[in-house]
Short mmCIF file of C-alpha atoms and ligand atoms in Angstrom, two decimals:
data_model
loop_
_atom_site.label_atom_id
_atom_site.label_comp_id
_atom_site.label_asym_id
_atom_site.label_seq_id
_atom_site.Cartn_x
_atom_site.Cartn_y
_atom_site.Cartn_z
CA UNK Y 1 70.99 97.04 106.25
CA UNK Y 2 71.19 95.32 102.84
CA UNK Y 3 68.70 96.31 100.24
CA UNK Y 4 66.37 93.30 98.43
CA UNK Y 5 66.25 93.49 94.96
CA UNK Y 6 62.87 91.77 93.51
CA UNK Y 7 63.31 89.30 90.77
CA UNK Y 8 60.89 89.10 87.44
CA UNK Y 9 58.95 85.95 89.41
CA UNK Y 10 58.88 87.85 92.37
CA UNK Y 11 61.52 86.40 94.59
CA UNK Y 12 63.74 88.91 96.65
CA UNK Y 13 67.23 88.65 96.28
CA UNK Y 14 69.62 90.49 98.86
CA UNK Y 15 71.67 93.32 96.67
CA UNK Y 16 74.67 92.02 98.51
CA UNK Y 17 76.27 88.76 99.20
CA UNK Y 18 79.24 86.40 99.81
CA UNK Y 19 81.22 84.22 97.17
CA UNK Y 20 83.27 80.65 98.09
CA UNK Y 21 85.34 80.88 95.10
CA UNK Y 22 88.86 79.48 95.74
CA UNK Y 23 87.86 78.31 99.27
CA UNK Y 24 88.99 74.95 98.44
CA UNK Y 25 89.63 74.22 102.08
CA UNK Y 26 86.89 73.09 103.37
CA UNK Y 27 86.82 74.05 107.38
CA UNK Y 28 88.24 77.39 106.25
CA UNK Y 29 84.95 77.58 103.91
CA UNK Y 30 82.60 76.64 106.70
CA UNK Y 31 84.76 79.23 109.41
CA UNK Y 32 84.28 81.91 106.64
CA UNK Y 33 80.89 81.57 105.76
CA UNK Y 34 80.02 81.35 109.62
CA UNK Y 35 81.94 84.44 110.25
CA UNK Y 36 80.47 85.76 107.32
CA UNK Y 37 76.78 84.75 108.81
CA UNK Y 38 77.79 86.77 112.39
CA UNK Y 39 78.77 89.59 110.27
CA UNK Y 40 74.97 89.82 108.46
CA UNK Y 41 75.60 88.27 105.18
CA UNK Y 42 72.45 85.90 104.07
CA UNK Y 43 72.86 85.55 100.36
CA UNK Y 44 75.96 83.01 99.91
CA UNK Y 45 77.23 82.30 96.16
CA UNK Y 46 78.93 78.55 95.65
CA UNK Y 47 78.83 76.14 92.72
CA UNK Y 48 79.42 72.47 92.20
CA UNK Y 49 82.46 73.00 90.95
CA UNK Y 50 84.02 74.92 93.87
CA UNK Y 51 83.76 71.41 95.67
CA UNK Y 52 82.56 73.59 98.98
CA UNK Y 53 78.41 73.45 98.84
CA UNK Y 54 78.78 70.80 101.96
CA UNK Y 55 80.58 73.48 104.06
CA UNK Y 56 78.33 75.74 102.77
CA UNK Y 57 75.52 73.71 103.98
CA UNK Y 58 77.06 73.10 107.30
CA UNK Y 59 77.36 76.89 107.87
CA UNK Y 60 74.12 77.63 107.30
CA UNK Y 61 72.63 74.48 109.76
CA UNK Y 62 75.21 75.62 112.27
CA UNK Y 63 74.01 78.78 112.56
CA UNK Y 64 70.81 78.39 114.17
CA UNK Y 65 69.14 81.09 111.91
CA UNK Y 66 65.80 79.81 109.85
CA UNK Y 67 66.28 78.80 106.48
CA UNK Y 68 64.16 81.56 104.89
CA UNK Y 69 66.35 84.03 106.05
CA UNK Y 70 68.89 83.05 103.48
CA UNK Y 71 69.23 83.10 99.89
CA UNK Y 72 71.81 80.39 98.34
CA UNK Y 73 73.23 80.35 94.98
CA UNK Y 74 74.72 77.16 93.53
CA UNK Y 75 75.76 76.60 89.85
CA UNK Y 76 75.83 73.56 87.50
CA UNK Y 77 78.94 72.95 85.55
CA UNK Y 78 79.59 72.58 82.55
CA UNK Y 79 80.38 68.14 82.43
CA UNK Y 80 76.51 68.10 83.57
CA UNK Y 81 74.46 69.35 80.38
CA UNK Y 82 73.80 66.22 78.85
CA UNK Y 83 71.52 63.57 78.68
CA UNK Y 84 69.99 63.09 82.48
CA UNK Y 85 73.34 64.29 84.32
CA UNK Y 86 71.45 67.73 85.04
CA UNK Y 87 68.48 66.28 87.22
CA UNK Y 88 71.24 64.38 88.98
CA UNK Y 89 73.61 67.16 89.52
CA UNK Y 90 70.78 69.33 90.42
CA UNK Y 91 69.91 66.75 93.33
CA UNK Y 92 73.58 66.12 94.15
CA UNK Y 93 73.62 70.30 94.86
CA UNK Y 94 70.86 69.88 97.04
CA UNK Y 95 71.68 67.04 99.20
CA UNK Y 96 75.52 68.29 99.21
CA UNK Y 97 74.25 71.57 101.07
CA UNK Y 98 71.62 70.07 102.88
CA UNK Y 99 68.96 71.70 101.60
CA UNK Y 100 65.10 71.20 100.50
CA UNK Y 101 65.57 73.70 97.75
CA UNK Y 102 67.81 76.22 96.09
CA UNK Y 103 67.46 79.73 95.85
CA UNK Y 104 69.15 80.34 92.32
CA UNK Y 105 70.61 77.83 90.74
CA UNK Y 106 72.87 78.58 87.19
CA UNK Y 107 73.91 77.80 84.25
CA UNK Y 108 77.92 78.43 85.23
CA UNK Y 109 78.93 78.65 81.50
CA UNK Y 110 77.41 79.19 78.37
CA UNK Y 111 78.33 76.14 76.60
CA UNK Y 112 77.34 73.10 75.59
CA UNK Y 113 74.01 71.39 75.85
CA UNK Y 114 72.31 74.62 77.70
CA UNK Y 115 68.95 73.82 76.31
CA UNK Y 116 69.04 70.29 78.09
CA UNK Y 117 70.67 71.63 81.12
CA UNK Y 118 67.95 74.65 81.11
CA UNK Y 119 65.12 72.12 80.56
CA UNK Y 120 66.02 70.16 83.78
CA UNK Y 121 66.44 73.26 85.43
CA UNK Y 122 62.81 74.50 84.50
CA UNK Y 123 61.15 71.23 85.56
CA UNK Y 124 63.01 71.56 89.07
CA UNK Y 125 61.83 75.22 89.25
CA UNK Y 126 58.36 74.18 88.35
CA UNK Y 127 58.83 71.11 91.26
CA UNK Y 128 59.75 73.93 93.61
CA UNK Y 129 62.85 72.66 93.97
CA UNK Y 130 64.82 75.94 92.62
CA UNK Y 131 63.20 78.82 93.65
CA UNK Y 132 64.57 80.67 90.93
CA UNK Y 133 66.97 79.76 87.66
CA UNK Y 134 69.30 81.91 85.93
CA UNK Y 135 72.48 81.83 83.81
CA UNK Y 136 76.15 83.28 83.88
CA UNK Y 137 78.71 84.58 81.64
CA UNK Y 138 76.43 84.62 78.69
CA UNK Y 139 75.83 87.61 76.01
CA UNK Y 140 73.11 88.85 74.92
CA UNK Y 141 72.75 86.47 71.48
CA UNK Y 142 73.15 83.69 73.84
CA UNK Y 143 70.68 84.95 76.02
CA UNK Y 144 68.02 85.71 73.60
CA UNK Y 145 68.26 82.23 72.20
CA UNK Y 146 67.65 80.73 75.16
CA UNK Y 147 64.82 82.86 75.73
CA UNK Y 148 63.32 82.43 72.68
CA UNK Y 149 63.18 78.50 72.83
CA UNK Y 150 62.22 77.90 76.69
CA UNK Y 151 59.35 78.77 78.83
CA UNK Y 152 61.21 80.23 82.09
CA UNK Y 153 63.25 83.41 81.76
CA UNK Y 154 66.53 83.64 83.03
CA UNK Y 155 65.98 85.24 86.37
CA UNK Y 156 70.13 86.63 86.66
CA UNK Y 157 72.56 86.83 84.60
CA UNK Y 158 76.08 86.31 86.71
CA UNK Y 159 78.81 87.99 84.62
CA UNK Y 160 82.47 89.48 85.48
CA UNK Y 161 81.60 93.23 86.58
CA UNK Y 162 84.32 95.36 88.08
CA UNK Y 163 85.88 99.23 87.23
CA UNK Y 164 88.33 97.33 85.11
CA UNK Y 165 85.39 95.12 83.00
CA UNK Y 166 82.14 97.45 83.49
CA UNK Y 167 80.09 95.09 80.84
CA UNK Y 168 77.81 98.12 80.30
CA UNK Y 169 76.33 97.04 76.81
CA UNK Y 170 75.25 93.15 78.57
CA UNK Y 171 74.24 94.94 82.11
CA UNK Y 172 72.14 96.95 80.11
CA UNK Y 173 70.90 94.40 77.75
CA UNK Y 174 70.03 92.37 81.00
CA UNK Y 175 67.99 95.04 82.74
CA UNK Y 176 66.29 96.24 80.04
CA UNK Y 177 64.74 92.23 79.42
CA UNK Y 178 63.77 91.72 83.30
CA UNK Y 179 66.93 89.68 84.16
CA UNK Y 180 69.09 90.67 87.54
CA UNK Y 181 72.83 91.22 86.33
CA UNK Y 182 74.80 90.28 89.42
CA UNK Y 183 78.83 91.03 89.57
CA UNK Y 184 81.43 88.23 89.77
CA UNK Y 185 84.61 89.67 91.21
CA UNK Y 186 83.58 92.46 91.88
CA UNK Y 187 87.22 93.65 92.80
CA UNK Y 188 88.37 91.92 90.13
CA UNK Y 189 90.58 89.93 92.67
CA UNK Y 190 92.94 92.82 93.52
CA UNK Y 191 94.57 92.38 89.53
CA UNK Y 192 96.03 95.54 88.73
CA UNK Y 193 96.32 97.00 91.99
CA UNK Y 194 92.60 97.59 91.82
CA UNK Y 195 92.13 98.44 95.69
CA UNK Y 196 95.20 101.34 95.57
CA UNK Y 197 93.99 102.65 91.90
CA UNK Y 198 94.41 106.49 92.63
CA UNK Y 199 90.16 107.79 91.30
CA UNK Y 200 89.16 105.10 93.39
CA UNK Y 201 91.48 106.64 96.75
CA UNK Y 202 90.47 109.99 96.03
CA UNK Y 203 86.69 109.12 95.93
CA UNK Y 204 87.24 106.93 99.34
CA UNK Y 205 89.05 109.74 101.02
CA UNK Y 206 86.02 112.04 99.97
CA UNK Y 207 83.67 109.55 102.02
CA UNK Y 208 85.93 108.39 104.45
CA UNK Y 209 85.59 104.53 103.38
CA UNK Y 210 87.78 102.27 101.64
CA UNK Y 211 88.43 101.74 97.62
CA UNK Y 212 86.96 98.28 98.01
CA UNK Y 213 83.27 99.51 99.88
CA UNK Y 214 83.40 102.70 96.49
CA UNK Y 215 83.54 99.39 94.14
CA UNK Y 216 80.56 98.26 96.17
CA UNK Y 217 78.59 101.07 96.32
CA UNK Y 218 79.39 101.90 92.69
CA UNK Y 219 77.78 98.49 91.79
CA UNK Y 220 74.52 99.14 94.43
CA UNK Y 221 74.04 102.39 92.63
CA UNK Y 222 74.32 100.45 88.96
CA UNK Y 223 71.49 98.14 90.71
CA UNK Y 224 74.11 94.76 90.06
CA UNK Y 225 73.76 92.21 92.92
CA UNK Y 226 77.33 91.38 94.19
CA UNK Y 227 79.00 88.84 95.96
CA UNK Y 228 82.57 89.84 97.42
CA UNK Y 229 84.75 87.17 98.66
CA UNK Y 230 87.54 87.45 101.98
CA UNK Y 231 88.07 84.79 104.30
CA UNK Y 232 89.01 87.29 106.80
CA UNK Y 233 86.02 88.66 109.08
CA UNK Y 234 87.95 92.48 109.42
CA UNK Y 235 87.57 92.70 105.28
CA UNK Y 236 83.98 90.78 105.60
CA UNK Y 237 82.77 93.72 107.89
CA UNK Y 238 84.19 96.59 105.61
CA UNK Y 239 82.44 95.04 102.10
CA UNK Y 240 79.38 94.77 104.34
CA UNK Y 241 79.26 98.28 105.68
CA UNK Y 242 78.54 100.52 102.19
CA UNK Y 243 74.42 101.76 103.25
CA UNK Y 244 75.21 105.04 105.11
CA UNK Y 245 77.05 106.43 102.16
CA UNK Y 246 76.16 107.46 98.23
CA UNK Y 247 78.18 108.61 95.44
CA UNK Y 248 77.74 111.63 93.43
CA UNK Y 249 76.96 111.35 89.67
CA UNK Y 250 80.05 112.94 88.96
CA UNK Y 251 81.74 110.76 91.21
CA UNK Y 252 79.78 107.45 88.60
CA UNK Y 253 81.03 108.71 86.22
CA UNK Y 254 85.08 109.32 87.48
CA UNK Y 255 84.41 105.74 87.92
CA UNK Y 256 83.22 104.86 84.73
CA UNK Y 257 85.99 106.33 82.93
CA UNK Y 258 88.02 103.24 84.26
CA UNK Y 259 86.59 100.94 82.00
CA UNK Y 260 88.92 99.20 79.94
CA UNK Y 261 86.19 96.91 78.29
CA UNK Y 262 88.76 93.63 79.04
CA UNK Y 263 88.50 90.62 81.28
CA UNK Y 264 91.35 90.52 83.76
CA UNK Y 265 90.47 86.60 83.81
CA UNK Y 266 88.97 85.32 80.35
CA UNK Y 267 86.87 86.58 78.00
CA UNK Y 268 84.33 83.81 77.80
CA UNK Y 269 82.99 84.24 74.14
CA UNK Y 270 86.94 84.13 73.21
CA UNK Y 271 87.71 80.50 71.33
CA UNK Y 272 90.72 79.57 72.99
CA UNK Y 273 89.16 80.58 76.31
CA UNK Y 274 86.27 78.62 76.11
CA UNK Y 275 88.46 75.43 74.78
CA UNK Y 276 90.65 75.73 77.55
CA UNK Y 277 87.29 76.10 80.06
CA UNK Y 278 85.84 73.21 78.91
CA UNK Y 279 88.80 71.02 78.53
CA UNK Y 280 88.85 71.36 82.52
CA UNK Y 281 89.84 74.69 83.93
CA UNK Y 282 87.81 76.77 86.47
CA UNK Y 283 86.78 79.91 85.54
CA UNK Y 284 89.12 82.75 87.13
CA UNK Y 285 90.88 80.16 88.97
CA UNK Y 286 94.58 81.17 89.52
CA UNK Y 287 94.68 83.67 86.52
N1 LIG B 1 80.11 82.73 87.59
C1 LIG B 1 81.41 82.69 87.45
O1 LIG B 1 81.95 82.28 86.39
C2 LIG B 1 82.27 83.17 88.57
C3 LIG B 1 83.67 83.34 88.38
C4 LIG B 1 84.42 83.81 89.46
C5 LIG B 1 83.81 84.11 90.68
N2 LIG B 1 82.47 83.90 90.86
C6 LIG B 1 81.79 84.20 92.16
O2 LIG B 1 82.04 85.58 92.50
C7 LIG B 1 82.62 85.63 93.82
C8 LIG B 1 83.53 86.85 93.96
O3 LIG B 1 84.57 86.83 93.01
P1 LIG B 1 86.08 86.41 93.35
O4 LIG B 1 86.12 85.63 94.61
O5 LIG B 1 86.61 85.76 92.14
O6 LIG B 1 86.84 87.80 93.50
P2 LIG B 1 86.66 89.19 94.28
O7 LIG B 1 85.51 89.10 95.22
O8 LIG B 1 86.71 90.26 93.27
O9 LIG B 1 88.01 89.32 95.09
C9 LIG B 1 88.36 88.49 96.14
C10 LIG B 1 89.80 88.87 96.54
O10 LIG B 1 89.81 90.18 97.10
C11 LIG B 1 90.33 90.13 98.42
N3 LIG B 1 89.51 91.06 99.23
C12 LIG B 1 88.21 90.94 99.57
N4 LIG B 1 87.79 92.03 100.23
C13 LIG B 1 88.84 92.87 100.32
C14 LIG B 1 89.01 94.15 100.88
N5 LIG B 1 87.99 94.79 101.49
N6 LIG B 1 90.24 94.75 100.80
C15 LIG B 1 91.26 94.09 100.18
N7 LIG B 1 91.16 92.87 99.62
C16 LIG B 1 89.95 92.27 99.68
C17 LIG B 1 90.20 88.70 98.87
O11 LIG B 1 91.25 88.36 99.75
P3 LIG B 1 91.01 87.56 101.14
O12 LIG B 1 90.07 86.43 100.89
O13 LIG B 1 92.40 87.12 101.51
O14 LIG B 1 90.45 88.58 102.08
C18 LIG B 1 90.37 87.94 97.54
O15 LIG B 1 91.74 87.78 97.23
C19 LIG B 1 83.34 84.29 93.93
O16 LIG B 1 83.73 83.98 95.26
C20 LIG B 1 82.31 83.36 93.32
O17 LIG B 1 81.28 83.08 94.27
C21 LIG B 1 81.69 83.44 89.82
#
């Protein structure tokens, strides 16, 4: 049974979910999120720029189960700050899924005309459009001045959290100001032969799960929302099953020691990174 975390405005948000990153192929997105929906998944992660809300939104019709019973994440991108593009692109989310509202809707990157882009996003949250709003990728400085110059708080904070990149100074930061932190790949794609990393084996053997459900758990047990991607229903069924089983605080910290404070993707608050972001590329994509 997945846990609910409650956000600072009082919205629950399930502890675990399902990303669409790199599903580019559309009937494969809508197949996986439906399989994803059989397997008990309610909390589904997409963003404009993954071109996939529609199959997203099809999924979730398809399935038969009430709206309320899901929790959907969409993102605006970064071509959509200024000027009125984020009222539109906030409405283009919404009719591309199908939907009467978003769940939590973010700001995908932290650059650019935020303020404007947060400022739409606070008037849709206050038309009950959004039923919460929240950022990604930025640091605390950014954070804090976006705080101090808006009404709404960020709700969650969406950064890169794995064993490789542990982000324990923003995670921190984060929880300690009432904002969710909630783990993009979580399994930091596979890079670095994540899923046969030997502390990780030994601590699955121990439990008799796999290395990928003791990255889960280890992120449950650091209270991060996640949202693990797999198009294939087997690995969908194995990220989902990680309640009947906790690990020790010795077993944390084994974990912890794995941090090598480094992006395997980009570090977003790296110049050349965030050129070569906003000059078109997709975060993570392909990297
Ligand atoms: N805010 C941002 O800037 C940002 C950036 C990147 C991602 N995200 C979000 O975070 C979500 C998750 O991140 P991600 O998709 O980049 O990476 P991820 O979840 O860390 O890893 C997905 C990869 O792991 C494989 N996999 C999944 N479960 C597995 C298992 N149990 N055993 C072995 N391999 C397994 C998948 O392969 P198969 O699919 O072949 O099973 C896929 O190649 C995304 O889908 C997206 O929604 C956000």
């Amino acid at each position: 049974m997945v846990e609910t975390i409650k956000l600072a405005n009082g919205v629950e948000m399930p502890q675990l979910g399902f990303g669409v990153f790199q599903m580019d192929d559309l009937d494969e997105c809508r197949r996986a999120v439906s399989q994803a929906i059989q397997v008990g998944y309610r909390l589904f992660d997409t963003a404009a720029t993954y071109g996939n809300e529609a199959a997203v939104g099809q999924a979730i019709r398809e399935s038969g189960i009430p709206r309320d019973q899901f929790f959907i994440t969409s993102k605006m991108w970064i071509s959509d700050y200024q000027g009125a593009a984020p009222e539109k692109a906030i409405d283009h989310s919404l009719s591309a899924l199908g939907l009467d509202y978003i769940d939590l809707y973010l700001i995908h990157m932290p650059y650019g005309d935020v303020f404007n882009a947060w400022r739409a996003m606070e008037k849709a949250y206050q038309a009950g459009k959004l039923r919460a709003i929240g950022i990604s990728n930025f640091s605390p400085d950014q954070t804090t001045n976006l705080m101090l110059f808006n009404q709404v708080k960020p709700q969650v904070n969406q950064l890169e959290v794995n064993p490789w990149n542990q982000q324990r100074e923003n995670v921190t930061f984060n929880q300690s100001q009432g904002i969710q932190p909630e783990a993009w790949a979580p399994f930091a794609e596979g890079k670095d032969q994540i899923f046969t990393n030997q502390t990780l084996q030994t601590i699955a053997q121990a439990h008799q799960k796999t290395t990928g459900q003791v990255i889960l758990r280890w992120l449950m047990q650091r209270k991060i929302v996640t949202i693990p991607k797999s198009v294939h229903r087997k690995r969908m069924q194995e990220n989902f099953d990680i309640f009947d089983f906790s690990l020790s605080y010795d077993e944390m910290q084994m974990i912890g020691q794995l941090d090598r404070h480094k992006s395997q993707f980009f570090d977003p608050h790296d110049p050349a990174a965030m050129k070569a972001i906003v000059q078109g590329g997709r975060p993570g994509a392909n990297q």
